[in-house]
Amino acid sequence: MTELNLLATDLEDDLRAAVRDFLADRCGTAAVTALYDGDRSLVATVQRGIATELGLAGLLVPEERGGTGATAVEAAVVLEELGRAVAPTPFLTSAVIATTVLGHSTHDLVDALAVGESTAALLVPLSTAPRAPLPSVAREDAGLRGSVTSVAGVLESDRLLVPVAADGGIDLHLVATADATVTPVVSLDMTRQLADVELDGVHGELVLTDAEASIRAGLRAGAALLASEQLGVARWCLEATLAHLKERRQFGRVVGGFQALKHRLADLYASVESAAAAARYAAAALAAEDADADVATALAQAYCSDVAVTAAEEAVQLHGGVGMTWEHPAHLYLKRAKADQIALGTPGAHRAALAGMVDLPA
């Protein structure tokens, strides 16, 4: 096991400040709420800003291929801030999952992804866990044929990475999104809207043969770093609720002075700090290609998923009536937390995987 540094560096602090300032300027909660009314103009703004203005699309791409040669630790910082702002961007699906999958190839799409010229999505349901059976479409004489439901990142992509059943394994084909039939789905979390995709005789370009290990590596990177996004959701909920309870008065007293609410906030604070440790460890283990990376990923996902939901539920309840309204942003965080809870594997699936990895008796 590698000795991992879990303390934030000055570079990470600067990166966090840059992303937070950008999102505060371009991604206000009122604009995010408009997504639920069908206005998706914010998506392109945030996507362009993150990918090209801040140059973060190529974080995980080596410098010699046009990226910045950073690691999962820096990507985790970005995702924590994206979660803190419930930002609608395909960073997780393209810059993390698709880029990691394609990183095992020499295809020049990696260079295009690195500079934000292209955006890609892996054609699997968002709920697919790193160790779960992988779906795939069929290859026929007429082309690729099959359908995949509830895929994230498709609506923002121009390329699809398609797992295709092959003799004894899975190949990876590249398909233009415009050649597929894409049906947007009304999703619980419209900041990461899902879509159903059908391929009907589409001709794809073979990118990787025997690609199962590459696909699972992409899903593992996504699951490990999704924990940081969930941490960002939980942190905003805790901070916003604490600020509200310090100001809200009832019966002539500040509401936050009631002992019962202090206990709830203290419990939530302890959970969020524990989630920060789990998410940080998963990112550091992934960056170091540590032998403990699988364990750290399963642990972080199993824990951070539930903490994010708990924090969002506490935020809605402790904001009282205003927390239940459409105008207050608490609902955005609750929807993101609930959707993330089943993304890339449920907490139960990750706990079951973790039990096997650490030889925990059933």
mmCIF file of C-alpha atoms in Angstrom:
data_model
loop_
_atom_site.group_PDB
_atom_site.id
_atom_site.type_symbol
_atom_site.label_atom_id
_atom_site.label_comp_id
_atom_site.label_asym_id
_atom_site.label_seq_id
_atom_site.Cartn_x
_atom_site.Cartn_y
_atom_site.Cartn_z
ATOM 1 C CA MET A 1 0.000 0.000 0.000
ATOM 2 C CA THR A 2 1.313 3.461 -0.974
ATOM 3 C CA GLU A 3 1.665 6.194 1.639
ATOM 4 C CA LEU A 4 -0.949 8.739 0.545
ATOM 5 C CA ASN A 5 -0.983 12.475 1.223
ATOM 6 C CA LEU A 6 -4.519 13.479 2.200
ATOM 7 C CA LEU A 7 -3.758 17.136 2.921
ATOM 8 C CA ALA A 8 -4.765 19.824 0.429
ATOM 9 C CA THR A 9 -1.925 21.553 -1.418
ATOM 10 C CA ASP A 10 -1.712 25.232 -2.393
ATOM 11 C CA LEU A 11 -2.337 24.208 -6.004
ATOM 12 C CA GLU A 12 -5.569 22.450 -5.035
ATOM 13 C CA ASP A 13 -6.673 25.466 -2.996
ATOM 14 C CA ASP A 14 -6.102 27.730 -6.014
ATOM 15 C CA LEU A 15 -7.979 25.324 -8.277
ATOM 16 C CA ARG A 16 -10.894 25.186 -5.830
ATOM 17 C CA ALA A 17 -11.047 28.987 -5.625
ATOM 18 C CA ALA A 18 -11.015 29.356 -9.424
ATOM 19 C CA VAL A 19 -13.833 26.844 -9.951
ATOM 20 C CA ARG A 20 -15.897 28.268 -7.077
ATOM 21 C CA ASP A 21 -15.565 31.835 -8.387
ATOM 22 C CA PHE A 22 -16.548 30.742 -11.898
ATOM 23 C CA LEU A 23 -19.627 28.883 -10.686
ATOM 24 C CA ALA A 24 -20.672 31.726 -8.392
ATOM 25 C CA ASP A 25 -20.535 34.063 -11.389
ATOM 26 C CA ARG A 26 -22.147 31.835 -14.058
ATOM 27 C CA CYS A 27 -24.181 29.165 -12.278
ATOM 28 C CA GLY A 28 -26.590 30.706 -9.800
ATOM 29 C CA THR A 29 -29.311 28.528 -8.315
ATOM 30 C CA ALA A 30 -32.060 30.527 -10.063
ATOM 31 C CA ALA A 31 -30.535 29.609 -13.433
ATOM 32 C CA VAL A 32 -30.211 25.966 -12.351
ATOM 33 C CA THR A 33 -33.887 25.885 -11.343
ATOM 34 C CA ALA A 34 -34.794 27.059 -14.861
ATOM 35 C CA LEU A 35 -33.613 23.662 -16.157
ATOM 36 C CA TYR A 36 -36.788 22.170 -14.712
ATOM 37 C CA ASP A 37 -38.806 24.562 -16.894
ATOM 38 C CA GLY A 38 -36.991 23.390 -20.018
ATOM 39 C CA ASP A 39 -34.397 26.159 -20.302
ATOM 40 C CA ARG A 40 -31.097 24.289 -20.820
ATOM 41 C CA SER A 41 -29.067 27.271 -21.999
ATOM 42 C CA LEU A 42 -27.072 27.154 -18.757
ATOM 43 C CA VAL A 43 -25.649 23.728 -19.663
ATOM 44 C CA ALA A 44 -23.671 25.037 -22.639
ATOM 45 C CA THR A 45 -22.442 28.027 -20.646
ATOM 46 C CA VAL A 46 -21.113 25.924 -17.793
ATOM 47 C CA GLN A 47 -19.767 23.216 -20.084
ATOM 48 C CA ARG A 48 -17.832 25.730 -22.194
ATOM 49 C CA GLY A 49 -16.523 27.560 -19.152
ATOM 50 C CA ILE A 50 -15.324 24.449 -17.329
ATOM 51 C CA ALA A 51 -13.866 22.776 -20.410
ATOM 52 C CA THR A 52 -12.218 25.641 -22.274
ATOM 53 C CA GLU A 53 -12.147 28.848 -20.198
ATOM 54 C CA LEU A 54 -10.789 27.071 -17.126
ATOM 55 C CA GLY A 55 -9.151 24.349 -19.229
ATOM 56 C CA LEU A 56 -10.341 21.503 -17.013
ATOM 57 C CA ALA A 57 -11.565 19.031 -19.650
ATOM 58 C CA GLY A 58 -8.053 17.610 -19.972
ATOM 59 C CA LEU A 59 -7.228 17.265 -16.279
ATOM 60 C CA LEU A 60 -6.782 13.498 -16.554
ATOM 61 C CA VAL A 61 -5.082 13.579 -19.962
ATOM 62 C CA PRO A 62 -1.258 13.507 -20.100
ATOM 63 C CA GLU A 63 0.460 16.709 -21.230
ATOM 64 C CA GLU A 64 1.909 15.057 -24.334
ATOM 65 C CA ARG A 65 -1.658 14.426 -25.529
ATOM 66 C CA GLY A 66 -2.848 17.972 -24.965
ATOM 67 C CA GLY A 67 -4.055 17.662 -21.386
ATOM 68 C CA THR A 68 -2.771 19.070 -18.123
ATOM 69 C CA GLY A 69 -1.416 15.817 -16.698
ATOM 70 C CA ALA A 70 -3.186 16.235 -13.371
ATOM 71 C CA THR A 71 -4.525 13.392 -11.256
ATOM 72 C CA ALA A 72 -7.762 12.189 -9.717
ATOM 73 C CA VAL A 73 -7.013 14.357 -6.669
ATOM 74 C CA GLU A 74 -7.362 17.559 -8.704
ATOM 75 C CA ALA A 75 -10.419 16.164 -10.523
ATOM 76 C CA ALA A 76 -11.965 15.459 -7.110
ATOM 77 C CA VAL A 77 -11.549 19.118 -6.148
ATOM 78 C CA VAL A 78 -13.404 20.166 -9.306
ATOM 79 C CA LEU A 79 -16.205 17.669 -8.710
ATOM 80 C CA GLU A 80 -16.656 18.764 -5.112
ATOM 81 C CA GLU A 81 -17.207 22.334 -6.309
ATOM 82 C CA LEU A 82 -19.534 21.168 -9.102
ATOM 83 C CA GLY A 83 -21.589 19.297 -6.511
ATOM 84 C CA ARG A 84 -21.590 22.314 -4.217
ATOM 85 C CA ALA A 85 -23.203 24.335 -7.015
ATOM 86 C CA VAL A 86 -25.342 21.452 -8.458
ATOM 87 C CA ALA A 87 -23.756 22.506 -11.742
ATOM 88 C CA PRO A 88 -25.202 21.003 -14.956
ATOM 89 C CA THR A 89 -22.066 19.849 -16.743
ATOM 90 C CA PRO A 90 -20.882 16.545 -18.282
ATOM 91 C CA PHE A 91 -17.507 16.779 -16.512
ATOM 92 C CA LEU A 92 -18.032 13.454 -14.694
ATOM 93 C CA THR A 93 -19.322 11.560 -17.728
ATOM 94 C CA SER A 94 -16.878 12.971 -20.309
ATOM 95 C CA ALA A 95 -13.736 14.350 -18.626
ATOM 96 C CA VAL A 96 -13.610 11.504 -16.092
ATOM 97 C CA ILE A 97 -15.391 8.334 -17.286
ATOM 98 C CA ALA A 98 -15.106 8.564 -21.088
ATOM 99 C CA THR A 99 -11.598 10.029 -20.939
ATOM 100 C CA THR A 100 -10.401 7.270 -18.614
ATOM 101 C CA VAL A 101 -11.881 4.578 -20.874
ATOM 102 C CA LEU A 102 -10.312 6.102 -23.979
ATOM 103 C CA GLY A 103 -7.023 6.711 -22.190
ATOM 104 C CA HIS A 104 -6.203 3.069 -22.847
ATOM 105 C CA SER A 105 -6.293 3.734 -26.604
ATOM 106 C CA THR A 106 -4.241 5.825 -29.006
ATOM 107 C CA HIS A 107 -7.340 7.336 -30.627
ATOM 108 C CA ASP A 108 -7.051 11.043 -31.380
ATOM 109 C CA LEU A 109 -10.457 11.678 -29.757
ATOM 110 C CA VAL A 110 -8.532 11.825 -26.470
ATOM 111 C CA ASP A 111 -6.733 14.936 -27.729
ATOM 112 C CA ALA A 112 -10.065 16.520 -28.749
ATOM 113 C CA LEU A 113 -11.586 15.723 -25.352
ATOM 114 C CA ALA A 114 -8.572 17.237 -23.606
ATOM 115 C CA VAL A 115 -9.047 20.659 -25.167
ATOM 116 C CA GLY A 116 -12.832 20.675 -24.983
ATOM 117 C CA GLU A 117 -13.340 20.346 -28.746
ATOM 118 C CA SER A 118 -15.400 17.207 -28.231
ATOM 119 C CA THR A 119 -17.500 15.645 -25.476
ATOM 120 C CA ALA A 120 -18.114 11.915 -25.135
ATOM 121 C CA ALA A 121 -20.356 9.613 -23.126
ATOM 122 C CA LEU A 122 -19.961 5.915 -22.312
ATOM 123 C CA LEU A 123 -23.118 4.128 -23.477
ATOM 124 C CA VAL A 124 -24.129 2.347 -20.267
ATOM 125 C CA PRO A 125 -26.952 3.144 -17.833
ATOM 126 C CA LEU A 126 -25.949 5.661 -15.171
ATOM 127 C CA SER A 127 -26.704 3.033 -12.526
ATOM 128 C CA THR A 128 -23.963 0.658 -13.761
ATOM 129 C CA ALA A 129 -21.535 -0.181 -10.935
ATOM 130 C CA PRO A 130 -17.840 -0.815 -11.688
ATOM 131 C CA ARG A 131 -18.178 -4.544 -10.929
ATOM 132 C CA ALA A 132 -21.677 -5.072 -12.356
ATOM 133 C CA PRO A 133 -22.379 -6.982 -15.571
ATOM 134 C CA LEU A 134 -21.760 -4.698 -18.531
ATOM 135 C CA PRO A 135 -24.493 -4.099 -21.095
ATOM 136 C CA SER A 136 -23.553 -4.191 -24.755
ATOM 137 C CA VAL A 137 -25.174 -3.842 -28.141
ATOM 138 C CA ALA A 138 -24.884 -6.317 -30.996
ATOM 139 C CA ARG A 139 -22.800 -6.007 -34.142
ATOM 140 C CA GLU A 140 -24.566 -7.179 -37.295
ATOM 141 C CA ASP A 141 -23.739 -6.971 -40.980
ATOM 142 C CA ALA A 142 -25.880 -3.837 -41.201
ATOM 143 C CA GLY A 143 -24.075 -2.196 -38.298
ATOM 144 C CA LEU A 144 -24.529 -1.814 -34.536
ATOM 145 C CA ARG A 145 -27.981 -2.538 -33.208
ATOM 146 C CA GLY A 146 -29.428 -2.261 -29.726
ATOM 147 C CA SER A 147 -30.785 0.137 -27.141
ATOM 148 C CA VAL A 148 -29.521 1.399 -23.793
ATOM 149 C CA THR A 149 -31.711 3.280 -21.331
ATOM 150 C CA SER A 150 -31.024 6.003 -18.745
ATOM 151 C CA VAL A 151 -27.603 7.075 -19.998
ATOM 152 C CA ALA A 152 -26.034 10.229 -18.557
ATOM 153 C CA GLY A 153 -24.066 12.762 -20.575
ATOM 154 C CA VAL A 154 -25.561 11.846 -23.952
ATOM 155 C CA LEU A 155 -27.452 15.108 -24.441
ATOM 156 C CA GLU A 156 -24.212 17.085 -24.071
ATOM 157 C CA SER A 157 -22.050 14.724 -26.150
ATOM 158 C CA ASP A 158 -21.084 14.515 -29.790
ATOM 159 C CA ARG A 159 -19.467 11.063 -29.505
ATOM 160 C CA LEU A 160 -20.658 7.820 -27.909
ATOM 161 C CA LEU A 161 -18.376 5.062 -26.625
ATOM 162 C CA VAL A 162 -20.359 1.902 -27.322
ATOM 163 C CA PRO A 163 -19.566 -1.457 -25.661
ATOM 164 C CA VAL A 164 -20.205 -4.110 -28.315
ATOM 165 C CA ALA A 165 -20.491 -7.851 -27.704
ATOM 166 C CA ALA A 166 -17.629 -9.711 -29.370
ATOM 167 C CA ASP A 167 -16.344 -13.272 -29.352
ATOM 168 C CA GLY A 168 -15.446 -13.933 -25.745
ATOM 169 C CA GLY A 169 -15.470 -10.310 -24.657
ATOM 170 C CA ILE A 170 -16.497 -6.725 -25.289
ATOM 171 C CA ASP A 171 -15.133 -4.359 -27.916
ATOM 172 C CA LEU A 172 -15.476 -0.603 -27.793
ATOM 173 C CA HIS A 173 -16.800 1.283 -30.818
ATOM 174 C CA LEU A 174 -17.013 5.008 -31.429
ATOM 175 C CA VAL A 175 -20.288 6.380 -32.801
ATOM 176 C CA ALA A 176 -21.361 9.929 -33.599
ATOM 177 C CA THR A 177 -24.208 10.892 -31.282
ATOM 178 C CA ALA A 178 -26.042 12.369 -34.261
ATOM 179 C CA ASP A 179 -26.223 8.869 -35.844
ATOM 180 C CA ALA A 180 -28.135 7.462 -32.839
ATOM 181 C CA THR A 181 -31.755 7.967 -31.867
ATOM 182 C CA VAL A 182 -31.602 9.871 -28.585
ATOM 183 C CA THR A 183 -34.745 10.275 -26.478
ATOM 184 C CA PRO A 184 -34.402 12.627 -23.485
ATOM 185 C CA VAL A 185 -35.937 11.305 -20.274
ATOM 186 C CA VAL A 186 -37.700 13.462 -17.696
ATOM 187 C CA SER A 187 -35.262 12.817 -14.846
ATOM 188 C CA LEU A 188 -35.506 13.349 -11.103
ATOM 189 C CA ASP A 189 -32.305 15.388 -11.404
ATOM 190 C CA MET A 190 -32.633 17.585 -14.489
ATOM 191 C CA THR A 191 -29.153 19.010 -13.862
ATOM 192 C CA ARG A 192 -27.903 15.626 -15.087
ATOM 193 C CA GLN A 193 -30.671 14.690 -17.470
ATOM 194 C CA LEU A 194 -30.698 11.102 -18.727
ATOM 195 C CA ALA A 195 -31.557 9.821 -22.189
ATOM 196 C CA ASP A 196 -32.496 6.561 -23.871
ATOM 197 C CA VAL A 197 -30.332 5.685 -26.881
ATOM 198 C CA GLU A 198 -31.163 3.366 -29.763
ATOM 199 C CA LEU A 199 -28.718 2.223 -32.416
ATOM 200 C CA ASP A 200 -30.384 0.878 -35.565
ATOM 201 C CA GLY A 201 -27.761 -0.273 -38.011
ATOM 202 C CA VAL A 202 -25.284 2.448 -37.075
ATOM 203 C CA HIS A 203 -21.735 2.038 -38.349
ATOM 204 C CA GLY A 204 -19.162 2.576 -35.596
ATOM 205 C CA GLU A 205 -15.397 2.826 -35.536
ATOM 206 C CA LEU A 206 -13.602 0.104 -33.589
ATOM 207 C CA VAL A 207 -11.510 1.818 -30.903
ATOM 208 C CA LEU A 208 -10.544 -0.970 -28.501
ATOM 209 C CA THR A 209 -10.732 -4.740 -28.579
ATOM 210 C CA ASP A 210 -11.088 -6.719 -25.357
ATOM 211 C CA ALA A 211 -12.173 -3.440 -23.742
ATOM 212 C CA GLU A 212 -13.839 -4.725 -20.553
ATOM 213 C CA ALA A 213 -10.930 -3.749 -18.283
ATOM 214 C CA SER A 214 -10.826 -0.229 -19.780
ATOM 215 C CA ILE A 215 -14.576 0.219 -19.360
ATOM 216 C CA ARG A 216 -14.456 -0.956 -15.748
ATOM 217 C CA ALA A 217 -11.531 1.399 -15.072
ATOM 218 C CA GLY A 218 -13.647 4.287 -16.351
ATOM 219 C CA LEU A 219 -16.587 3.270 -14.192
ATOM 220 C CA ARG A 220 -14.325 2.901 -11.149
ATOM 221 C CA ALA A 221 -12.862 6.372 -11.693
ATOM 222 C CA GLY A 222 -16.386 7.731 -12.017
ATOM 223 C CA ALA A 223 -17.552 6.020 -8.820
ATOM 224 C CA ALA A 224 -14.499 7.127 -6.829
ATOM 225 C CA LEU A 225 -14.821 10.764 -7.901
ATOM 226 C CA LEU A 226 -18.616 10.847 -7.661
ATOM 227 C CA ALA A 227 -18.007 10.627 -3.908
ATOM 228 C CA SER A 228 -16.409 14.083 -4.060
ATOM 229 C CA GLU A 229 -19.431 15.478 -5.900
ATOM 230 C CA GLN A 230 -21.666 14.013 -3.177
ATOM 231 C CA LEU A 231 -19.400 15.599 -0.581
ATOM 232 C CA GLY A 232 -19.920 18.976 -2.264
ATOM 233 C CA VAL A 233 -23.687 18.521 -2.123
ATOM 234 C CA ALA A 234 -23.513 17.631 1.572
ATOM 235 C CA ARG A 235 -21.219 20.563 2.415
ATOM 236 C CA TRP A 236 -23.550 23.110 0.811
ATOM 237 C CA CYS A 237 -26.536 21.649 2.657
ATOM 238 C CA LEU A 238 -24.714 21.803 6.002
ATOM 239 C CA GLU A 239 -23.383 25.339 5.491
ATOM 240 C CA ALA A 240 -26.675 26.752 4.169
ATOM 241 C CA THR A 241 -28.658 25.158 7.002
ATOM 242 C CA LEU A 242 -26.241 26.406 9.652
ATOM 243 C CA ALA A 243 -26.435 29.951 8.250
ATOM 244 C CA HIS A 244 -30.244 29.813 8.213
ATOM 245 C CA LEU A 245 -30.513 28.568 11.803
ATOM 246 C CA LYS A 246 -28.197 31.345 12.986
ATOM 247 C CA GLU A 247 -30.568 33.979 11.605
ATOM 248 C CA ARG A 248 -34.053 32.488 11.855
ATOM 249 C CA ARG A 249 -35.859 33.563 15.054
ATOM 250 C CA GLN A 250 -38.889 31.963 16.677
ATOM 251 C CA PHE A 251 -40.554 32.724 20.040
ATOM 252 C CA GLY A 252 -38.016 35.539 20.454
ATOM 253 C CA ARG A 253 -35.006 33.233 20.153
ATOM 254 C CA VAL A 254 -32.581 32.296 17.411
ATOM 255 C CA VAL A 255 -33.737 28.881 16.198
ATOM 256 C CA GLY A 256 -30.205 27.527 16.164
ATOM 257 C CA GLY A 257 -30.060 27.961 19.925
ATOM 258 C CA PHE A 258 -32.435 25.054 20.556
ATOM 259 C CA GLN A 259 -30.542 22.051 21.917
ATOM 260 C CA ALA A 260 -32.285 19.490 19.713
ATOM 261 C CA LEU A 261 -31.240 21.346 16.541
ATOM 262 C CA LYS A 262 -27.669 21.699 17.815
ATOM 263 C CA HIS A 263 -27.481 17.923 18.192
ATOM 264 C CA ARG A 264 -28.789 17.367 14.664
ATOM 265 C CA LEU A 265 -26.252 19.789 13.212
ATOM 266 C CA ALA A 266 -23.416 18.263 15.231
ATOM 267 C CA ASP A 267 -24.298 14.795 13.960
ATOM 268 C CA LEU A 268 -24.490 16.092 10.404
ATOM 269 C CA TYR A 269 -21.151 17.889 10.718
ATOM 270 C CA ALA A 270 -19.466 14.688 11.917
ATOM 271 C CA SER A 271 -20.964 12.733 9.004
ATOM 272 C CA VAL A 272 -19.868 15.309 6.416
ATOM 273 C CA GLU A 273 -16.314 15.399 7.775
ATOM 274 C CA SER A 274 -16.193 11.599 7.672
ATOM 275 C CA ALA A 275 -17.432 11.721 4.079
ATOM 276 C CA ALA A 276 -14.651 14.189 3.263
ATOM 277 C CA ALA A 277 -12.069 11.728 4.568
ATOM 278 C CA ALA A 278 -13.572 8.826 2.614
ATOM 279 C CA ALA A 279 -13.837 10.807 -0.640
ATOM 280 C CA ARG A 280 -10.330 12.216 -0.282
ATOM 281 C CA TYR A 281 -8.870 8.782 0.351
ATOM 282 C CA ALA A 282 -10.642 7.301 -2.680
ATOM 283 C CA ALA A 283 -9.304 10.052 -4.952
ATOM 284 C CA ALA A 284 -5.778 9.774 -3.561
ATOM 285 C CA ALA A 285 -5.754 5.970 -3.893
ATOM 286 C CA LEU A 286 -6.989 6.255 -7.467
ATOM 287 C CA ALA A 287 -4.370 8.876 -8.321
ATOM 288 C CA ALA A 288 -1.578 6.733 -6.884
ATOM 289 C CA GLU A 289 -2.933 3.579 -8.564
ATOM 290 C CA ASP A 290 -2.791 2.121 -5.086
ATOM 291 C CA ALA A 291 -3.693 -1.514 -4.484
ATOM 292 C CA ASP A 292 -6.373 -0.274 -2.085
ATOM 293 C CA ALA A 293 -8.163 1.767 -4.775
ATOM 294 C CA ASP A 294 -11.044 -0.689 -5.222
ATOM 295 C CA VAL A 295 -11.663 -0.859 -1.477
ATOM 296 C CA ALA A 296 -11.429 2.922 -1.128
ATOM 297 C CA THR A 297 -13.862 3.439 -4.012
ATOM 298 C CA ALA A 298 -16.481 1.052 -2.650
ATOM 299 C CA LEU A 299 -16.142 2.506 0.844
ATOM 300 C CA ALA A 300 -16.455 6.119 -0.365
ATOM 301 C CA GLN A 301 -19.466 5.399 -2.554
ATOM 302 C CA ALA A 302 -21.279 3.377 0.096
ATOM 303 C CA TYR A 303 -20.766 6.131 2.690
ATOM 304 C CA CYS A 304 -20.914 9.419 0.746
ATOM 305 C CA SER A 305 -24.091 8.460 -1.144
ATOM 306 C CA ASP A 306 -26.089 8.184 2.061
ATOM 307 C CA VAL A 307 -24.481 11.225 3.713
ATOM 308 C CA ALA A 308 -25.433 13.448 0.768
ATOM 309 C CA VAL A 309 -29.063 12.326 0.940
ATOM 310 C CA THR A 310 -29.183 12.761 4.716
ATOM 311 C CA ALA A 311 -27.684 16.251 4.477
ATOM 312 C CA ALA A 312 -30.178 17.287 1.782
ATOM 313 C CA GLU A 313 -33.118 15.912 3.764
ATOM 314 C CA GLU A 314 -31.921 17.735 6.881
ATOM 315 C CA ALA A 315 -31.565 20.954 4.871
ATOM 316 C CA VAL A 316 -35.149 20.750 3.630
ATOM 317 C CA GLN A 317 -36.534 19.978 7.100
ATOM 318 C CA LEU A 318 -34.456 22.480 9.080
ATOM 319 C CA HIS A 319 -35.245 25.302 6.675
ATOM 320 C CA GLY A 320 -38.875 24.809 7.718
ATOM 321 C CA GLY A 321 -41.582 25.827 5.271
ATOM 322 C CA VAL A 322 -39.248 27.787 3.014
ATOM 323 C CA GLY A 323 -37.200 24.650 2.405
ATOM 324 C CA MET A 324 -40.253 22.980 0.865
ATOM 325 C CA THR A 325 -40.831 25.712 -1.703
ATOM 326 C CA TRP A 326 -39.852 25.752 -5.351
ATOM 327 C CA GLU A 327 -38.082 29.087 -4.889
ATOM 328 C CA HIS A 328 -35.574 27.760 -2.338
ATOM 329 C CA PRO A 329 -32.646 25.798 -3.853
ATOM 330 C CA ALA A 330 -32.806 22.972 -1.260
ATOM 331 C CA HIS A 331 -34.843 20.835 -3.682
ATOM 332 C CA LEU A 332 -32.031 21.004 -6.257
ATOM 333 C CA TYR A 333 -29.626 19.420 -3.788
ATOM 334 C CA LEU A 334 -32.102 16.781 -2.638
ATOM 335 C CA LYS A 335 -32.746 15.719 -6.243
ATOM 336 C CA ARG A 336 -29.018 15.595 -7.073
ATOM 337 C CA ALA A 337 -28.305 13.609 -3.898
ATOM 338 C CA LYS A 338 -31.103 11.101 -4.555
ATOM 339 C CA ALA A 339 -30.079 10.640 -8.211
ATOM 340 C CA ASP A 340 -26.402 10.260 -7.274
ATOM 341 C CA GLN A 341 -27.353 7.659 -4.671
ATOM 342 C CA ILE A 342 -28.106 5.104 -7.400
ATOM 343 C CA ALA A 343 -25.485 6.313 -9.885
ATOM 344 C CA LEU A 344 -22.556 3.993 -10.624
ATOM 345 C CA GLY A 345 -23.871 1.470 -8.109
ATOM 346 C CA THR A 346 -26.140 1.736 -5.090
ATOM 347 C CA PRO A 347 -24.702 1.955 -1.552
ATOM 348 C CA GLY A 348 -25.894 -1.624 -0.998
ATOM 349 C CA ALA A 349 -24.076 -2.863 -4.100
ATOM 350 C CA HIS A 350 -20.863 -1.154 -3.001
ATOM 351 C CA ARG A 351 -21.168 -2.551 0.544
ATOM 352 C CA ALA A 352 -21.644 -6.046 -0.891
ATOM 353 C CA ALA A 353 -18.581 -5.575 -3.106
ATOM 354 C CA LEU A 354 -16.605 -4.203 -0.174
ATOM 355 C CA ALA A 355 -17.495 -7.216 1.982
ATOM 356 C CA GLY A 356 -16.048 -9.520 -0.640
ATOM 357 C CA MET A 357 -12.865 -7.481 -1.028
ATOM 358 C CA VAL A 358 -12.079 -7.443 2.708
ATOM 359 C CA ASP A 359 -13.220 -11.043 3.322
ATOM 360 C CA LEU A 360 -16.070 -9.991 5.570
ATOM 361 C CA PRO A 361 -18.261 -13.037 6.355
ATOM 362 C CA ALA A 362 -21.879 -12.775 5.171
#
